PDB file of C-alpha atoms in Angstrom:
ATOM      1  CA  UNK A 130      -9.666   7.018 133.351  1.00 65.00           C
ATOM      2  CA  UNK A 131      -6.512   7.315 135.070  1.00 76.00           C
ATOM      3  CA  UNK A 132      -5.782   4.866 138.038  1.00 91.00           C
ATOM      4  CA  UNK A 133      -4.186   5.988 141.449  1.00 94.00           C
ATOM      5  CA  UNK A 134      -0.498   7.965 140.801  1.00 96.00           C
ATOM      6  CA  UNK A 135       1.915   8.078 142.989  1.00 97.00           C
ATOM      7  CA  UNK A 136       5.213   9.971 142.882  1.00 97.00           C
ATOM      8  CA  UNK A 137       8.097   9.720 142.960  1.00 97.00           C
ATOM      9  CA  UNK A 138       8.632   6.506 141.801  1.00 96.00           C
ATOM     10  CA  UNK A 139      12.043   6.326 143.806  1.00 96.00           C
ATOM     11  CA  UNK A 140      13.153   8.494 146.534  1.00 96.00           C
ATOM     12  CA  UNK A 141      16.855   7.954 148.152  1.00 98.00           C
ATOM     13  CA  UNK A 142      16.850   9.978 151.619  1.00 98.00           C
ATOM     14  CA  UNK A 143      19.846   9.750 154.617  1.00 98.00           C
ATOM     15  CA  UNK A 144      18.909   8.916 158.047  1.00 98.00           C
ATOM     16  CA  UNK A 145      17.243  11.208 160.220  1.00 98.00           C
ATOM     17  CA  UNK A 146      16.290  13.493 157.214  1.00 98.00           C
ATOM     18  CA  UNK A 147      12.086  14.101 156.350  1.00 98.00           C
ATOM     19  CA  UNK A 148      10.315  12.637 153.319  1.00 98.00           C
ATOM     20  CA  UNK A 149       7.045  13.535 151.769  1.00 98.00           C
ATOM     21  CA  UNK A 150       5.447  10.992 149.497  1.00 98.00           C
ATOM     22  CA  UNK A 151       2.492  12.166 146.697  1.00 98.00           C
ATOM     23  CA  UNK A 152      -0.818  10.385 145.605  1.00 98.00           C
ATOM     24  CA  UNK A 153      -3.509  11.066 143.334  1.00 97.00           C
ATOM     25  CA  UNK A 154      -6.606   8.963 143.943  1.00 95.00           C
ATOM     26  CA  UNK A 155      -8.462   7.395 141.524  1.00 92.00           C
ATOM     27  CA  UNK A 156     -11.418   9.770 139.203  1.00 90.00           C
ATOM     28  CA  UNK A 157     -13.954   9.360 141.860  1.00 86.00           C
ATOM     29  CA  UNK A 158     -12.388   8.600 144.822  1.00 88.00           C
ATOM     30  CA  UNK A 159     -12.561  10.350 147.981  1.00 89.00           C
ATOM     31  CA  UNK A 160     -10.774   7.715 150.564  1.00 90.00           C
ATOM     32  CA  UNK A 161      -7.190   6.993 150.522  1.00 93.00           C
ATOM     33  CA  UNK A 162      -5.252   4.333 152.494  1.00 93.00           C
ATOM     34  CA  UNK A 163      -1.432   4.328 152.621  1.00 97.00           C
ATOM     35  CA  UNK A 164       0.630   1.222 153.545  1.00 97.00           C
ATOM     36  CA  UNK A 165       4.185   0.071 154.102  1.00 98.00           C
ATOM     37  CA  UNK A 166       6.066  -2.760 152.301  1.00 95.00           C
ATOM     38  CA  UNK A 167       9.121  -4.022 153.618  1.00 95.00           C
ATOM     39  CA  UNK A 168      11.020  -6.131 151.256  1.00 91.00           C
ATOM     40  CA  UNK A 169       9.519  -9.620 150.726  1.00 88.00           C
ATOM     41  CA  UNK A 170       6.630  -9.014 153.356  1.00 91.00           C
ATOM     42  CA  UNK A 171       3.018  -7.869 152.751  1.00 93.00           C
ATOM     43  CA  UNK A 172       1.706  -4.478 153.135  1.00 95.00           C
ATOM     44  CA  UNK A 173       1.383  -2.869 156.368  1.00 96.00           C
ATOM     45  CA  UNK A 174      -1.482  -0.348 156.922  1.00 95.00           C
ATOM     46  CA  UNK A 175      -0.569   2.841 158.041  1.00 96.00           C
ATOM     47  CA  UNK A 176      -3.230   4.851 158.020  1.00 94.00           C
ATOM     48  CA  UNK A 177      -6.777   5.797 156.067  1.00 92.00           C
ATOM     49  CA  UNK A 178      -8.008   9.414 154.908  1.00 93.00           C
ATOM     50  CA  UNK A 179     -11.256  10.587 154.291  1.00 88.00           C
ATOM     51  CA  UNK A 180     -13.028  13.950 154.016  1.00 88.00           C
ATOM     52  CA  UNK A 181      -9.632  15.305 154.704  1.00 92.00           C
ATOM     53  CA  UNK A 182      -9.120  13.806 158.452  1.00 92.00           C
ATOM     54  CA  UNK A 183      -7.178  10.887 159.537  1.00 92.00           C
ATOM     55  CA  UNK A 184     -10.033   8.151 159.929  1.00 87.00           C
ATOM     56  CA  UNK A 185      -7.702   5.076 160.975  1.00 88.00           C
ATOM     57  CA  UNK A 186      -4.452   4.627 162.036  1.00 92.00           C
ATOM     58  CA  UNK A 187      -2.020   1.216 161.921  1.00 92.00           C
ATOM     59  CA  UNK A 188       0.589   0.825 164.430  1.00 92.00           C
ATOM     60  CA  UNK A 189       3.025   3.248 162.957  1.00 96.00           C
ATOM     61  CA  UNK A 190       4.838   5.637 165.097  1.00 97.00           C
ATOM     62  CA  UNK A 191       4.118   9.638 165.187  1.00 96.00           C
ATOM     63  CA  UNK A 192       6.562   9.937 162.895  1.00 98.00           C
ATOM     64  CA  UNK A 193       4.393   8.997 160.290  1.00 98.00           C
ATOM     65  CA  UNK A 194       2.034  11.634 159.505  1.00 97.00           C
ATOM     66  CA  UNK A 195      -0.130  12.418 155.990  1.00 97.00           C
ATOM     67  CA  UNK A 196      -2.653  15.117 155.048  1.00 97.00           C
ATOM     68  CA  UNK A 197      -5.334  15.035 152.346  1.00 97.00           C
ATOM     69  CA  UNK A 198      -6.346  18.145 150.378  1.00 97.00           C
ATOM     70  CA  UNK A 199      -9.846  19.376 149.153  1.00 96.00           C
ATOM     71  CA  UNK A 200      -8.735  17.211 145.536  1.00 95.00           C
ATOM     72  CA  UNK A 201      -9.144  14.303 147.792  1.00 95.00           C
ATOM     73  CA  UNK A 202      -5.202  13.799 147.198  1.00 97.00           C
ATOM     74  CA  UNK A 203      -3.000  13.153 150.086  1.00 98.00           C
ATOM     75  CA  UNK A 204       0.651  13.263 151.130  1.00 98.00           C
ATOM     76  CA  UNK A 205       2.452  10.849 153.392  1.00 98.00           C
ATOM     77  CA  UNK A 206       5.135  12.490 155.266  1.00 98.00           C
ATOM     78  CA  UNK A 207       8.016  10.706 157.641  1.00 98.00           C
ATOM     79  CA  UNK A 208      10.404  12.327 160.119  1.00 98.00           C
ATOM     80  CA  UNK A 209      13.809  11.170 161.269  1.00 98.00           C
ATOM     81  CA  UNK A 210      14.147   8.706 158.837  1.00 98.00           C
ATOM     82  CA  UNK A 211      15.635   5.269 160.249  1.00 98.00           C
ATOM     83  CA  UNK A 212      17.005   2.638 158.097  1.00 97.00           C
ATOM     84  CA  UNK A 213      14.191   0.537 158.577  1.00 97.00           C
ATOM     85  CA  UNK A 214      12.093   2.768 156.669  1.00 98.00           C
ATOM     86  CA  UNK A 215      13.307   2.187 153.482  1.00 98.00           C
ATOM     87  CA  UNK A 216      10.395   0.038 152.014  1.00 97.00           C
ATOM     88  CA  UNK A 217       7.669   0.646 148.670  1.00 96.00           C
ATOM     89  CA  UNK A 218       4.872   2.492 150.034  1.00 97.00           C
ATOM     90  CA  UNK A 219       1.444   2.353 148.539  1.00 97.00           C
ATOM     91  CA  UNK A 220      -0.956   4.229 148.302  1.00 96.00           C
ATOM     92  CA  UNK A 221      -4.561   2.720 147.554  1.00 94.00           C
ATOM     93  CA  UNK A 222      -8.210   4.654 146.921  1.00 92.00           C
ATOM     94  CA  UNK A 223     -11.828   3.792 147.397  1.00 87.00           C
ATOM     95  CA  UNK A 224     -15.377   5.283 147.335  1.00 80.00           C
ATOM     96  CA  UNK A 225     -17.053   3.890 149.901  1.00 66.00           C
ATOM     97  CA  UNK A 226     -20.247   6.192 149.263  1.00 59.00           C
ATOM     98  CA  UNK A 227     -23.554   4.085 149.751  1.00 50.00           C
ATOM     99  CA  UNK A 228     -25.054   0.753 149.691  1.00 48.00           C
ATOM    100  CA  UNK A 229     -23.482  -1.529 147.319  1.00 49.00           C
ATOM    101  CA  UNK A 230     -20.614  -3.038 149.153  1.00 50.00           C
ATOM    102  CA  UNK A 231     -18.702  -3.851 145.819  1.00 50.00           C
ATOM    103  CA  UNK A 232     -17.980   0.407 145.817  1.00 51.00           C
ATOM    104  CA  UNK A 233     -15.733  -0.691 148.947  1.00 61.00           C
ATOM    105  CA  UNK A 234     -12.747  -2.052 146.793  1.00 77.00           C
ATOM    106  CA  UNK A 235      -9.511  -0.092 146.871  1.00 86.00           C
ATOM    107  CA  UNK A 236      -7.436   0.485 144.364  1.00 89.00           C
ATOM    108  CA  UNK A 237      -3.373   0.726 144.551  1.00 93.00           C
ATOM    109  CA  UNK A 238      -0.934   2.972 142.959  1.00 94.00           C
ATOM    110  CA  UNK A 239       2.501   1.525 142.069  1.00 93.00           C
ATOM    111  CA  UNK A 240       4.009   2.974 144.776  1.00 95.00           C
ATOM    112  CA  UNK A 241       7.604   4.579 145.447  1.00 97.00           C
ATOM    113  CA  UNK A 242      10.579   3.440 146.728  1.00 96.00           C
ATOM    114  CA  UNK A 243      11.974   4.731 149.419  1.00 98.00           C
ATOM    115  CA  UNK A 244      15.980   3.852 150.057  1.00 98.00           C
ATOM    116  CA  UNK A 245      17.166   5.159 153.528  1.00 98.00           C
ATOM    117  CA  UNK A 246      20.988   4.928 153.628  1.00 97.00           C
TER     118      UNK A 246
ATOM    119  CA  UNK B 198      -5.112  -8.436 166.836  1.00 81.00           C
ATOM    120  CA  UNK B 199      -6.306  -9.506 163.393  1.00 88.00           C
ATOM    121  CA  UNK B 200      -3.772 -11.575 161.445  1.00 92.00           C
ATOM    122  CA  UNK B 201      -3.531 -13.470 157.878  1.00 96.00           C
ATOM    123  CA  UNK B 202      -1.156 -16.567 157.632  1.00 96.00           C
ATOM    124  CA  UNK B 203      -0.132 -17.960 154.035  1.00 95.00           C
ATOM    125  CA  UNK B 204       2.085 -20.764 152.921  1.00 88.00           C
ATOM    126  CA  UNK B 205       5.675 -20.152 152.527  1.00 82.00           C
ATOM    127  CA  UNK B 206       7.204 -19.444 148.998  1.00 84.00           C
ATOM    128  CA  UNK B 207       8.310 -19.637 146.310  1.00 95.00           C
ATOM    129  CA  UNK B 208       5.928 -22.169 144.964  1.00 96.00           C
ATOM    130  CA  UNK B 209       6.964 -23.659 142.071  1.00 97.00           C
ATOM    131  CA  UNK B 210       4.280 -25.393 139.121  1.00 97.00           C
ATOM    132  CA  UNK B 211       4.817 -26.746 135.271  1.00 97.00           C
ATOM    133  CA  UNK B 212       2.256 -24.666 133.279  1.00 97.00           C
ATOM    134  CA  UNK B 213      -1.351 -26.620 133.230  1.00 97.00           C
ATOM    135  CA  UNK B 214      -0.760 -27.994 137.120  1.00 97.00           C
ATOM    136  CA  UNK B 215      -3.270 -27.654 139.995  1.00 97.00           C
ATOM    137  CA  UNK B 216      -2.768 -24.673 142.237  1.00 97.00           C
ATOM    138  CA  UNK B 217      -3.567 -24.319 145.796  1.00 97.00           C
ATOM    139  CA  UNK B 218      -2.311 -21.255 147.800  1.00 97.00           C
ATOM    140  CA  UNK B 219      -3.102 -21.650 151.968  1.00 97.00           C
ATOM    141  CA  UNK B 220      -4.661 -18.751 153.493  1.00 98.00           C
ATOM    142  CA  UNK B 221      -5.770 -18.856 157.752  1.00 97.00           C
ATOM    143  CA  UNK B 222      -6.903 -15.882 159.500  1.00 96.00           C
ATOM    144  CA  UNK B 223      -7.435 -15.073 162.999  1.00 94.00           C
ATOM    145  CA  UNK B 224      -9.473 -12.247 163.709  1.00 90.00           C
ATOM    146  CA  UNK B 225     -12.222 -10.970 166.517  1.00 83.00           C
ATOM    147  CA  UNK B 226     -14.941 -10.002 164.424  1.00 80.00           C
ATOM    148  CA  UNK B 227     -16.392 -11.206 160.951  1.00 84.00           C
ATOM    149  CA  UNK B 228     -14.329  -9.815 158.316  1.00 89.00           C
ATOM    150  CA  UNK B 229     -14.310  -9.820 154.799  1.00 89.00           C
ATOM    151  CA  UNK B 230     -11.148 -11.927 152.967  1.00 92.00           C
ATOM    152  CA  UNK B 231      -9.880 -10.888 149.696  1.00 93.00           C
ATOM    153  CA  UNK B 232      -6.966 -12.208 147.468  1.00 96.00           C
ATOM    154  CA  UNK B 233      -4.439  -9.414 145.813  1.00 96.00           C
ATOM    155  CA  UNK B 234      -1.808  -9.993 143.257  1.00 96.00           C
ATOM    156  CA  UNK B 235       0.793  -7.997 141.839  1.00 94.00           C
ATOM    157  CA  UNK B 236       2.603  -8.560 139.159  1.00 92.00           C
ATOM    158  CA  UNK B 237       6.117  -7.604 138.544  1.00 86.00           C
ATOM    159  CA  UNK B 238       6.464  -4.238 138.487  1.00 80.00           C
ATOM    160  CA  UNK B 239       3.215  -3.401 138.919  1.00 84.00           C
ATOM    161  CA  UNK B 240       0.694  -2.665 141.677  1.00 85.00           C
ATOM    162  CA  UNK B 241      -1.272  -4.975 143.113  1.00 92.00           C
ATOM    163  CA  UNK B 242      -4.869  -5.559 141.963  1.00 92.00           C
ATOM    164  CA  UNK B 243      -7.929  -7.199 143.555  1.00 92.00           C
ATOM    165  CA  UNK B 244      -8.271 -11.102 142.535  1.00 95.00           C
ATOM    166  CA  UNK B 245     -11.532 -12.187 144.602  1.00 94.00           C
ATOM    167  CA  UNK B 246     -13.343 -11.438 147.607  1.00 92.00           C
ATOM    168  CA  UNK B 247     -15.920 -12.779 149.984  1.00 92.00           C
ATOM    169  CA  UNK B 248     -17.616 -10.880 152.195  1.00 87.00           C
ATOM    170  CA  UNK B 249     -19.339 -13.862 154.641  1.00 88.00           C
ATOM    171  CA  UNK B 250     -19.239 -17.488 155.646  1.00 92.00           C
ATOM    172  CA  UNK B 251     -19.272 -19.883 152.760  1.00 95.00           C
ATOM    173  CA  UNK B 252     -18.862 -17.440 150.065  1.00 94.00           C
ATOM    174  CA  UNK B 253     -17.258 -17.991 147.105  1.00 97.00           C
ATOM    175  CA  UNK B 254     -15.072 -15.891 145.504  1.00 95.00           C
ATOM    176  CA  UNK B 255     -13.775 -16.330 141.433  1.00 96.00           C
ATOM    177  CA  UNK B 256     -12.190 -14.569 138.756  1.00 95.00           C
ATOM    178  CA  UNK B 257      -9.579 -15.162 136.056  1.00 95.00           C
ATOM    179  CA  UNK B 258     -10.204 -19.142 136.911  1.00 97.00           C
ATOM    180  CA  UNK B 259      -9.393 -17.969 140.654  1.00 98.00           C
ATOM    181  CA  UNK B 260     -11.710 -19.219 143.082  1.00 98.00           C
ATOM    182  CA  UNK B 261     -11.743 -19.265 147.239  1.00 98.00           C
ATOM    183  CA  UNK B 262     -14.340 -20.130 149.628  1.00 98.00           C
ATOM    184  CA  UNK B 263     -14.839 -18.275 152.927  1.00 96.00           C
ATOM    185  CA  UNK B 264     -14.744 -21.401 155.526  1.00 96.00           C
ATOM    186  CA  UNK B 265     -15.537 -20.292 158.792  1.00 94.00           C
ATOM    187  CA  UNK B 266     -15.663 -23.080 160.716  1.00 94.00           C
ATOM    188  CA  UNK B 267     -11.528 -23.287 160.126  1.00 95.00           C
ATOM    189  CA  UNK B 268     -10.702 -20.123 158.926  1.00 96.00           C
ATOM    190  CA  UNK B 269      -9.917 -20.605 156.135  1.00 97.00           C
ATOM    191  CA  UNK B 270      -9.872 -18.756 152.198  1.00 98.00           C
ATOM    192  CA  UNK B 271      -7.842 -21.094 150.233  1.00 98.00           C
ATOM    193  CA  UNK B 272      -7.031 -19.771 146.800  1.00 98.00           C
ATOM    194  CA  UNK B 273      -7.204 -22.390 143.781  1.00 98.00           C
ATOM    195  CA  UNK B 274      -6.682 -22.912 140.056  1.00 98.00           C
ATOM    196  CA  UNK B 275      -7.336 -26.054 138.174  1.00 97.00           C
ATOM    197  CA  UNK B 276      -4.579 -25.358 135.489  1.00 96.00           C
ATOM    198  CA  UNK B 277      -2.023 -22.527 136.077  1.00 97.00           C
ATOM    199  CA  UNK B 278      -0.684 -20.445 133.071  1.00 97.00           C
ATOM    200  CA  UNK B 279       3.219 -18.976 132.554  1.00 96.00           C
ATOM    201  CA  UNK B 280       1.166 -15.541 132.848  1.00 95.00           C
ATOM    202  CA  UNK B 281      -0.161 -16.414 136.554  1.00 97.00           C
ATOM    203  CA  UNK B 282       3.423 -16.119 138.035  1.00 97.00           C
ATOM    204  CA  UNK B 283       3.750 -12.898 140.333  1.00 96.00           C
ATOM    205  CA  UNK B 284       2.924 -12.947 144.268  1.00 96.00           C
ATOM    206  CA  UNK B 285      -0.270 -13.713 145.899  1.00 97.00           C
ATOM    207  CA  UNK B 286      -1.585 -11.750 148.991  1.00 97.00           C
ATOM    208  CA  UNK B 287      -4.531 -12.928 151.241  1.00 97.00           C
ATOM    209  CA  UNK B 288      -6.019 -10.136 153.234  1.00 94.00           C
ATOM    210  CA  UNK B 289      -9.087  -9.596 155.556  1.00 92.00           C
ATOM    211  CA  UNK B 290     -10.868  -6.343 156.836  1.00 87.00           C
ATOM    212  CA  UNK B 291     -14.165  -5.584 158.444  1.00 78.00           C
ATOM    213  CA  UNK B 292     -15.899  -2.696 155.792  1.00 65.00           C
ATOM    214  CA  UNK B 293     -15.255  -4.757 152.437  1.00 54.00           C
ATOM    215  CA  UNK B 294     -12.242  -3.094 151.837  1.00 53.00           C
ATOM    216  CA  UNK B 295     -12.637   0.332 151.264  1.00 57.00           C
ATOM    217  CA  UNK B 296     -13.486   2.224 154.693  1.00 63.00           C
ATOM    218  CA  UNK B 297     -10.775   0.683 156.386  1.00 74.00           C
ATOM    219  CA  UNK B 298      -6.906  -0.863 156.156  1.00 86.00           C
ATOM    220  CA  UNK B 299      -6.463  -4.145 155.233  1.00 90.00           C
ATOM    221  CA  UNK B 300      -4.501  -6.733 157.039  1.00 92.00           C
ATOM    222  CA  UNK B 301      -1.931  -8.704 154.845  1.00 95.00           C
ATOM    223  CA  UNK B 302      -0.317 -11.814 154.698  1.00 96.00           C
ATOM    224  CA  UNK B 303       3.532 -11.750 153.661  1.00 95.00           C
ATOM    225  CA  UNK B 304       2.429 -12.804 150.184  1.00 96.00           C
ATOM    226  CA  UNK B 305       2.969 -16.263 148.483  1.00 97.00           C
ATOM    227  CA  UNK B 306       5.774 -15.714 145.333  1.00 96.00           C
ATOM    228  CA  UNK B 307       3.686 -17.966 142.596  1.00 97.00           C
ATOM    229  CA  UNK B 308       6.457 -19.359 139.488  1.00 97.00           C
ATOM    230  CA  UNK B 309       5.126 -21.248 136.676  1.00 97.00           C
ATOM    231  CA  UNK B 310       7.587 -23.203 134.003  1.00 96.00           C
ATOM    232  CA  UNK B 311       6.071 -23.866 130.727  1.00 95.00           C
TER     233      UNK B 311
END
């Protein structure tokens, strides 16, 4: 059963150009959560997808944006690219389906690296 | 807003020692605290979780207890292995996890010497 992918695994962009970042949820899932980690911080959440609408949103800029197709997979995407960007974004599934609240546990990709220069 | 405070790393233990990792939260609701870890090079993976006041979370020899009263979800270990080194992350949210983001903590870099 193969876990949640991301790709790439490292990504070097210039400032002010666009990005789009890949992930493949877990077999099963149908919710996926991206988040932004800075170097030596913890994640930040930027926002949460489900039945292919944005469900929940962190305090991240319009410049952040994501989509999730009928596969339940989802694209992050980032415009005008600032230095500050540059960060390992993750991407993390879950199935929150019914009852049991142990089905609420979301799993993480790896991640990719993003390099802004 | 909701936020998770850990201890400062990097903590460093001989192999066998006692382990305690701080965790405080401050939130407006009654959310559910969890423990991540990720390894080097890899992503991070669930440790424990409680989902209400005076729960007790364990795995792997991991165990925290939700304490309300000073909010609190202290991670512990009785005897720490080389193979426990990688960083710890305490987090909270308010659906268990899954049907919303979690808030972290900047993480807690764990090194053990054998």
């Amino acid at each position: 059963d193969a876990g949640v992918t991301q790709s790439p695994t490292h990504l070097i962009k210039t400032r002010g150009q666009q990005v789009t970042l890949r992930c493949s949820p877990k077999s099963g899932h149908d919710t996926v959560s991206w988040y932004q980690q800075a170097l030596g911080q913890g994640p930040q959440f930027i926002f949460q997808y489900y039945e292919e609408e944005e469900r929940q949103r962190g305090n991240f800029p319009d410049r952040f944006s994501g989509h999730q197709f009928p596969n339940y997979s989802s694209e992050l995407n980032v415009n005008a690219l600032l230095l500050g960007d540059s960060a390992l974004y993750l991407c993390a599934s879950s199935h929150p389906g019914t009852g049991r609240i142990d089905r609420y546990e979301q799993y993480f990709g790896p991640g990719t690296r993003l390099t802004v220069t | 807003g909701d936020s998770v405070t850990q201890m400062e790393g990097p903590v460093t233990l001989s192999e066998e020692a006692f382990l305690t990792i701080n965790c405080t939260y401050t939130a407006t609701g009654y959310p559910s605290l969890f423990w991540y870890v990720q390894y080097p090079g890899e992503g991070l993976q669930l440790l424990l979780k409680a989902t209400k006041a005076d729960d007790k979370g364990s795995n792997k020899g991991f165990e925290a207890t939700y304490r309300k009263e000073t909010t609190s979800f202290h991670l512990e270990k009785g005897s720490v292995q080389v193979s426990d080194s990688a960083v710890y992350f305490c987090a909270l949210s308010y659906s268990g996890g899954g049907a919303d983001g979690l808030t972290f903590g900047k993480g807690t870099h764990l090194i053990i010497q054998p």
